[in-house]
Amino acid sequence: MAFDTDTETETDSAPPLIVHVIHQLDVGGLENGLVNLLNHLPPGRYRHAIVCLKNATAFRQRLTAPGVDIISLGKREGKDWRHYVRLYRVLKQLRPALVHTRNLGCIEAQLLAWLAGVRLRVHGEHGRDIDDLHGTSRKYRLLRKCMLPLVQHFIAVSADLGQWLVDVIGASPSQVSHIGNGVDSVQFHPRLGPAAAVGPPGFLCNGAFVIGSVGRLAAVKDYRSLVQAFLLLLAQPGARARLRLMIIGDGPCRETCLGMLQQAGAAHLAWLPGARDDVAQLLRAMDLFVLPSLAEGSSNTILEAMATGLPIVATQVGGNAELVQSGWSGTLVPPGSPEMLADAILDYYSMPELGPRHGARGRRQVLAEHSLPAMAGAYLAVYDRLTGARQPSPLSTTP
């Protein structure tokens, strides 16, 4: 067990401590949402610690909130029973006022928190993975139902996940809050001039139409379908001279996608550089954002692309339909269909006026509905309601 920072012991005068339990602090939508939350919560209201069942990578550097302890338990792959003991000991030592677990992989920490005497317990659902795309696994349902009596409140990032918690798991509607992700609309802004030169030499050309995506290259994201759609589009007259594909992110499917492009003789028309720190700039080099996932909660990358003013083509799964208004700010297609994905992309490629119009609408939607302060305020309201904390009045004065 590795304590990455010094952990203070709670005193009577210290703000209440909230412990956030996650699988690993690494690149991902859930992790990005947690970092955004902690960076935008008002300082001094609560103290925060992140307990990683595995570890924290360089992604931790995006956390700018002061005083957040990060604790790594070093869980091994598969069943590692010793990590339960380590987690119990950490919770006993930290004595948090509230524990907030996220997703199925951490829900068993609810039991450890209860055993450790943590009075308040929250669980968040941020999306499903390839092992249970539609939430139908009897084993996983049973696990959630067993933990149900221990959880005071659930937070779902999409209305779809929130309704599933009520209808399938049996949570009371009053126990469930729907809090969508927020996005930094200052960092992620539309292109202000010509697109920056990105990619290897010769990748971009005059008049290039860049199909882009950002995400983990894992099976659940189905980037194989995007590559297949791109290869289908290259059969269009003149497409090889203009069409380019950019997929930012790393994961086990990256080599598969590169192999598909190489085999089709199209590797020079695509750029898959792995994980990058300049995502905002790379989004501004795209003309269209595509997310081909088989399952989603509430996609941070869709929100970032919308804030950038990009039109969206996404699969009609999870919370995507809550973000993308098909025919207004983008296009939704069924999952696992490269042909329909290609048809939707072709609309934007062949009608140049369509993309900027849909992208501007998406940008306005993000500004109105998905600000980071609004997201942080919604989480803060849940924490305050459970802890009984009184929010300071902006009109109050100190004598």
Coordinates of C-alpha atoms in Angstrom, one line a residue:
M1 CA 0.0 0.0 0.0
A2 CA 1.5 3.3 -1.1
F3 CA 0.5 6.6 0.5
D4 CA 1.3 9.2 -2.2
T5 CA 0.9 12.2 0.1
D6 CA 0.8 12.8 3.8
T7 CA -2.7 12.2 5.2
E8 CA -3.9 14.4 8.0
T9 CA -5.9 13.2 10.9
E10 CA -9.4 14.8 11.1
T11 CA -9.8 17.2 13.9
D12 CA -13.0 18.8 15.3
S13 CA -12.2 22.1 13.5
A14 CA -11.3 20.6 10.2
P15 CA -13.8 20.5 7.3
P16 CA -15.5 17.1 6.8
L17 CA -13.4 14.6 4.8
I18 CA -14.8 13.0 1.6
V19 CA -13.0 9.9 0.3
H20 CA -13.4 9.1 -3.4
V21 CA -12.8 5.5 -4.2
I22 CA -11.9 4.7 -7.8
H23 CA -10.2 1.8 -9.7
Q24 CA -7.2 3.8 -11.0
L25 CA -6.4 7.5 -11.5
D26 CA -5.6 7.3 -15.2
V27 CA -6.9 8.7 -18.5
G28 CA -10.6 8.1 -18.8
G29 CA -14.0 9.8 -18.6
L30 CA -14.8 8.9 -15.0
E31 CA -11.4 10.0 -13.9
N32 CA -11.6 13.2 -15.9
G33 CA -14.9 14.0 -14.3
L34 CA -13.5 13.4 -10.8
V35 CA -10.6 15.7 -11.5
N36 CA -12.8 18.4 -12.9
L37 CA -15.1 18.1 -9.9
L38 CA -12.3 18.5 -7.3
N39 CA -10.7 21.3 -9.2
H40 CA -14.0 23.3 -9.2
L41 CA -15.5 22.6 -5.7
P42 CA -15.1 25.6 -3.4
P43 CA -12.0 25.3 -1.2
G44 CA -12.5 24.9 2.5
R45 CA -16.0 23.4 2.4
Y46 CA -14.7 19.8 2.4
R47 CA -11.4 18.0 2.5
H48 CA -10.9 15.4 -0.2
A49 CA -8.8 12.2 -0.6
I50 CA -8.7 9.8 -3.6
V51 CA -8.2 6.2 -2.9
C52 CA -7.1 4.2 -5.9
L53 CA -7.6 0.5 -5.8
K54 CA -4.7 0.2 -8.2
N55 CA -2.5 3.3 -8.5
A56 CA -2.3 6.9 -9.8
T57 CA -0.5 7.6 -13.1
A58 CA 0.8 10.9 -14.5
F59 CA -2.9 11.8 -15.0
R60 CA -2.8 13.0 -11.4
Q61 CA -1.0 16.1 -12.6
R62 CA -4.2 17.5 -13.9
L63 CA -5.5 17.8 -10.3
T64 CA -4.9 21.4 -9.3
A65 CA -7.1 21.5 -6.2
P66 CA -4.8 22.0 -3.1
G67 CA -4.5 19.4 -0.3
V68 CA -6.0 16.4 -2.0
D69 CA -4.4 13.2 -0.7
I70 CA -3.9 10.4 -3.3
I71 CA -3.6 6.9 -1.8
S72 CA -2.7 3.9 -4.0
L73 CA -3.6 0.4 -2.7
G74 CA -1.7 -1.5 -5.4
K75 CA -4.4 -4.0 -6.2
R76 CA -3.3 -6.8 -8.4
E77 CA -5.3 -7.9 -11.5
G78 CA -8.2 -10.3 -10.9
K79 CA -9.2 -11.1 -7.3
D80 CA -6.8 -9.7 -4.8
W81 CA -8.4 -10.3 -1.4
R82 CA -5.6 -8.5 0.4
H83 CA -6.7 -5.2 -1.0
Y84 CA -9.9 -5.4 1.0
V85 CA -7.9 -5.4 4.2
R86 CA -5.8 -2.5 3.0
L87 CA -8.9 -0.5 2.0
Y88 CA -10.5 -1.2 5.4
R89 CA -7.4 -0.1 7.2
V90 CA -7.1 3.1 5.2
L91 CA -10.8 4.0 5.8
K92 CA -10.3 3.4 9.6
Q93 CA -7.3 5.6 9.6
L94 CA -8.8 8.4 7.5
R95 CA -12.2 8.4 9.4
P96 CA -14.0 10.2 6.5
A97 CA -17.4 11.8 7.0
L98 CA -18.5 10.4 3.6
V99 CA -17.2 7.8 1.1
H100 CA -18.1 8.2 -2.6
T101 CA -17.4 5.1 -4.7
R102 CA -17.7 5.0 -8.5
N103 CA -18.8 2.2 -10.9
L104 CA -19.2 -1.5 -10.3
G105 CA -15.4 -2.1 -9.8
C106 CA -15.5 -0.1 -6.5
I107 CA -19.0 -0.8 -5.2
E108 CA -17.7 -3.5 -2.8
A109 CA -15.9 -0.6 -1.0
Q110 CA -19.4 0.3 0.3
L111 CA -19.3 -2.7 2.6
L112 CA -15.8 -1.9 3.8
A113 CA -16.8 1.7 4.5
W114 CA -19.8 0.4 6.5
L115 CA -17.6 -2.0 8.5
A116 CA -15.1 0.8 9.1
G117 CA -17.8 3.0 10.6
V118 CA -18.2 5.5 7.8
R119 CA -21.7 6.9 8.4
L120 CA -22.4 8.4 4.9
R121 CA -21.9 6.5 1.7
V122 CA -22.6 7.6 -1.9
H123 CA -22.2 5.5 -5.1
G124 CA -21.8 6.9 -8.6
E125 CA -22.6 5.2 -11.9
H126 CA -20.6 6.5 -14.8
G127 CA -21.1 3.9 -17.5
R128 CA -20.8 0.2 -18.3
D129 CA -18.0 -1.8 -19.8
I130 CA -17.8 -4.6 -22.4
D131 CA -18.7 -7.3 -19.9
D132 CA -22.2 -5.9 -19.2
L133 CA -23.1 -3.4 -22.0
H134 CA -26.8 -3.3 -21.1
G135 CA -26.7 -3.9 -17.4
T136 CA -28.3 -7.3 -17.7
S137 CA -25.7 -9.5 -16.0
R138 CA -27.4 -11.4 -13.1
K139 CA -24.2 -11.5 -11.1
Y140 CA -23.6 -7.8 -11.4
R141 CA -27.2 -6.9 -10.7
L142 CA -27.1 -9.1 -7.6
L143 CA -24.0 -7.4 -6.3
R144 CA -25.6 -4.0 -6.7
K145 CA -28.8 -5.1 -5.0
C146 CA -26.8 -6.5 -2.1
M147 CA -25.1 -3.2 -1.6
L148 CA -28.3 -1.2 -2.0
P149 CA -29.1 -1.1 1.8
L150 CA -25.6 0.4 2.4
V151 CA -25.8 3.3 0.0
Q152 CA -27.6 6.4 1.1
H153 CA -27.5 8.1 -2.3
F154 CA -26.7 7.3 -5.9
I155 CA -25.4 9.7 -8.5
A156 CA -25.9 8.8 -12.2
V157 CA -24.2 10.8 -15.0
S158 CA -27.0 10.1 -17.4
A159 CA -30.8 9.9 -17.0
D160 CA -30.6 6.5 -18.7
L161 CA -28.3 5.1 -15.9
G162 CA -30.5 6.8 -13.2
Q163 CA -33.7 5.2 -14.5
W164 CA -31.9 1.8 -14.6
L165 CA -30.9 2.2 -11.0
V166 CA -34.6 2.7 -10.1
D167 CA -36.2 0.2 -12.4
V168 CA -33.7 -2.7 -12.3
I169 CA -31.6 -2.3 -9.1
G170 CA -34.5 -1.1 -7.0
A171 CA -33.2 2.2 -5.7
S172 CA -35.8 4.7 -4.6
P173 CA -36.2 7.7 -7.0
S174 CA -35.5 10.0 -4.1
Q175 CA -32.1 8.2 -3.6
V176 CA -30.9 8.9 -7.1
S177 CA -29.6 12.2 -8.5
H178 CA -28.8 12.7 -12.2
I179 CA -25.7 15.0 -12.5
G180 CA -24.3 15.3 -16.0
N181 CA -20.7 16.0 -16.7
G182 CA -19.4 19.5 -17.1
V183 CA -16.8 20.9 -19.6
D184 CA -14.3 23.7 -19.6
S185 CA -15.7 25.9 -22.4
V186 CA -12.8 28.3 -22.1
Q187 CA -10.1 25.7 -22.7
F188 CA -12.3 23.9 -25.3
H189 CA -13.3 26.6 -27.7
P190 CA -13.9 26.7 -31.5
R191 CA -11.2 27.2 -34.0
L192 CA -10.3 30.9 -34.3
G193 CA -8.5 30.7 -37.6
P194 CA -6.9 28.1 -40.0
A195 CA -6.4 24.7 -38.4
A196 CA -3.0 24.2 -36.8
A197 CA -0.7 21.8 -38.5
V198 CA -0.9 18.5 -36.6
G199 CA 0.2 15.0 -37.2
P200 CA 3.3 13.7 -39.1
P201 CA 4.6 15.7 -42.1
G202 CA 2.3 15.4 -45.1
F203 CA -0.7 14.1 -43.0
L204 CA -2.8 17.2 -43.6
C205 CA -3.3 18.8 -47.0
N206 CA -5.1 21.8 -48.3
G207 CA -8.8 21.1 -48.2
A208 CA -8.4 18.1 -45.9
F209 CA -11.6 16.9 -44.0
V210 CA -10.5 15.5 -40.7
I211 CA -12.6 12.9 -39.0
G212 CA -11.5 12.8 -35.4
S213 CA -12.1 11.0 -32.1
V214 CA -10.7 11.0 -28.6
G215 CA -11.0 8.1 -26.1
R216 CA -9.7 4.9 -24.7
L217 CA -9.0 2.4 -27.4
A218 CA -10.8 -0.3 -25.5
A219 CA -13.2 -2.9 -27.0
V220 CA -16.3 -1.0 -25.5
K221 CA -15.4 2.1 -27.5
D222 CA -15.5 0.0 -30.8
Y223 CA -12.9 2.0 -32.7
R224 CA -12.7 -0.9 -35.2
S225 CA -16.1 0.3 -36.5
L226 CA -14.8 3.8 -37.0
V227 CA -11.7 2.5 -38.9
Q228 CA -14.0 0.3 -41.0
A229 CA -16.3 3.3 -41.8
F230 CA -13.2 5.3 -42.8
L231 CA -12.1 2.6 -45.2
L232 CA -15.5 2.4 -46.7
L233 CA -15.5 6.2 -47.3
L234 CA -12.2 6.1 -49.1
A235 CA -14.0 4.4 -52.0
Q236 CA -15.7 7.8 -52.7
P237 CA -14.3 9.7 -55.7
G238 CA -11.5 11.9 -54.5
A239 CA -11.8 10.8 -50.9
R240 CA -8.2 9.7 -50.6
A241 CA -7.0 13.1 -51.5
R242 CA -9.0 14.8 -48.7
L243 CA -10.2 12.5 -46.0
R244 CA -8.1 12.0 -43.0
L245 CA -8.6 10.1 -39.7
M246 CA -7.3 11.2 -36.3
I247 CA -7.9 9.0 -33.2
I248 CA -6.3 10.3 -30.0
G249 CA -5.9 7.9 -27.1
D250 CA -4.3 4.6 -26.2
G251 CA -5.5 1.2 -25.3
P252 CA -5.4 -2.5 -26.3
C253 CA -7.3 -1.9 -29.6
R254 CA -4.8 0.7 -30.9
E255 CA -2.5 -1.9 -32.6
T256 CA -5.6 -3.6 -34.1
C257 CA -6.8 -0.4 -35.7
L258 CA -3.3 0.4 -37.0
G259 CA -3.1 -3.1 -38.5
M260 CA -6.4 -2.6 -40.3
L261 CA -5.2 0.7 -41.8
Q262 CA -1.9 -0.8 -42.8
Q263 CA -3.5 -3.8 -44.5
A264 CA -5.8 -1.5 -46.5
G265 CA -2.9 0.7 -47.6
A266 CA -4.4 3.7 -45.8
A267 CA -2.0 4.1 -42.9
H268 CA -0.6 7.3 -44.3
L269 CA -4.1 8.8 -44.3
A270 CA -4.6 8.2 -40.5
W271 CA -2.9 9.4 -37.3
L272 CA -3.2 7.4 -34.1
P273 CA -0.5 8.9 -31.9
G274 CA -1.7 7.5 -28.6
A275 CA -2.5 9.5 -25.5
R276 CA -1.8 13.2 -25.7
D277 CA -1.9 16.3 -23.4
D278 CA -2.9 18.7 -26.2
V279 CA -6.4 17.4 -26.7
A280 CA -8.0 20.9 -26.9
Q281 CA -5.7 21.9 -29.7
L282 CA -6.1 18.6 -31.6
L283 CA -9.9 18.9 -31.4
R284 CA -9.6 22.3 -33.1
A285 CA -7.9 20.6 -36.0
M286 CA -10.9 18.3 -36.6
D287 CA -13.9 18.9 -38.8
L288 CA -16.1 16.2 -37.4
F289 CA -16.1 14.3 -34.1
V290 CA -17.1 10.6 -34.1
L291 CA -17.7 8.4 -31.1
P292 CA -18.6 4.8 -32.1
S293 CA -19.0 3.3 -28.5
L294 CA -21.0 0.2 -27.8
A295 CA -21.9 1.7 -24.4
E296 CA -21.6 5.2 -22.7
G297 CA -22.6 7.0 -19.6
S298 CA -22.2 10.7 -20.3
S299 CA -19.2 11.2 -22.6
N300 CA -16.7 13.9 -21.5
T301 CA -15.2 13.8 -25.0
I302 CA -18.5 14.5 -26.7
L303 CA -18.9 17.5 -24.4
E304 CA -15.4 18.7 -25.2
A305 CA -16.0 18.3 -28.9
M306 CA -19.3 20.2 -28.7
A307 CA -17.6 23.0 -26.7
T308 CA -15.1 23.2 -29.6
G309 CA -17.9 23.7 -32.0
L310 CA -17.7 20.4 -33.8
P311 CA -20.7 18.5 -35.2
I312 CA -21.0 15.0 -33.6
V313 CA -21.7 11.6 -35.0
A314 CA -22.2 9.1 -32.2
T315 CA -23.9 5.8 -31.5
Q316 CA -27.3 5.8 -29.9
V317 CA -26.3 4.3 -26.6
G318 CA -26.4 5.3 -22.9
G319 CA -26.4 9.1 -22.4
N320 CA -25.3 10.0 -26.0
A321 CA -28.9 10.8 -27.0
E322 CA -29.1 13.2 -24.0
L323 CA -26.1 15.2 -25.3
V324 CA -26.5 14.9 -29.1
Q325 CA -29.8 16.1 -30.7
S326 CA -29.8 14.1 -33.9
G327 CA -30.5 16.4 -36.9
W328 CA -29.8 19.5 -34.8
S329 CA -26.3 19.3 -33.3
G330 CA -25.2 16.0 -34.8
T331 CA -26.3 12.5 -35.9
L332 CA -27.0 9.4 -33.9
V333 CA -26.6 5.9 -35.5
P334 CA -27.0 2.3 -34.1
P335 CA -23.9 0.8 -32.5
G336 CA -21.8 -1.8 -34.3
S337 CA -22.7 -0.6 -37.8
P338 CA -19.7 0.7 -39.8
E339 CA -21.9 1.2 -42.9
M340 CA -24.4 3.5 -41.1
L341 CA -21.5 5.3 -39.4
A342 CA -19.9 5.9 -42.8
D343 CA -23.3 7.2 -44.2
A344 CA -23.6 9.7 -41.4
I345 CA -20.0 10.9 -41.8
L346 CA -20.6 11.2 -45.6
D347 CA -23.4 13.7 -45.0
Y348 CA -21.0 16.1 -43.3
Y349 CA -18.2 15.5 -45.8
S350 CA -20.5 16.1 -48.8
M351 CA -22.4 19.1 -47.3
P352 CA -19.8 21.5 -46.0
E353 CA -22.3 23.9 -44.6
L354 CA -23.9 21.3 -42.3
G355 CA -21.0 20.8 -39.9
P356 CA -20.5 24.4 -38.8
R357 CA -24.3 24.9 -38.3
H358 CA -24.6 21.7 -36.1
G359 CA -21.4 22.6 -34.3
A360 CA -22.5 26.1 -33.3
R361 CA -25.7 24.7 -31.9
G362 CA -23.8 22.1 -29.8
R363 CA -21.5 24.9 -28.5
R364 CA -24.5 26.9 -27.4
Q365 CA -26.0 23.8 -25.7
V366 CA -22.8 23.2 -23.7
L367 CA -22.6 26.8 -22.5
A368 CA -26.2 26.7 -21.3
E369 CA -26.4 23.2 -19.7
H370 CA -22.9 21.7 -19.0
S371 CA -20.7 24.3 -17.2
L372 CA -18.2 23.0 -14.7
P373 CA -19.5 25.3 -11.9
A374 CA -23.1 23.9 -12.4
M375 CA -21.8 20.4 -12.2
A376 CA -19.7 21.1 -9.1
G377 CA -22.7 22.9 -7.5
A378 CA -24.9 19.8 -8.0
Y379 CA -22.4 17.5 -6.3
L380 CA -21.9 20.0 -3.5
A381 CA -25.7 20.0 -2.9
V382 CA -25.7 16.2 -2.5
Y383 CA -22.8 16.3 -0.1
D384 CA -24.3 19.2 1.9
R385 CA -27.7 17.5 2.1
L386 CA -26.2 14.2 3.5
T387 CA -23.7 15.8 5.9
G388 CA -26.2 18.5 7.0
A389 CA -23.7 21.2 6.2
R390 CA -25.1 24.7 6.0
Q391 CA -24.1 26.6 2.9
P392 CA -22.7 30.0 3.6
S393 CA -24.9 32.8 2.5
P394 CA -23.4 35.2 -0.1
L395 CA -25.1 38.0 1.8
S396 CA -23.7 37.2 5.2
T397 CA -21.0 39.4 6.7
T398 CA -18.5 38.7 9.3
P399 CA -18.7 41.1 12.3

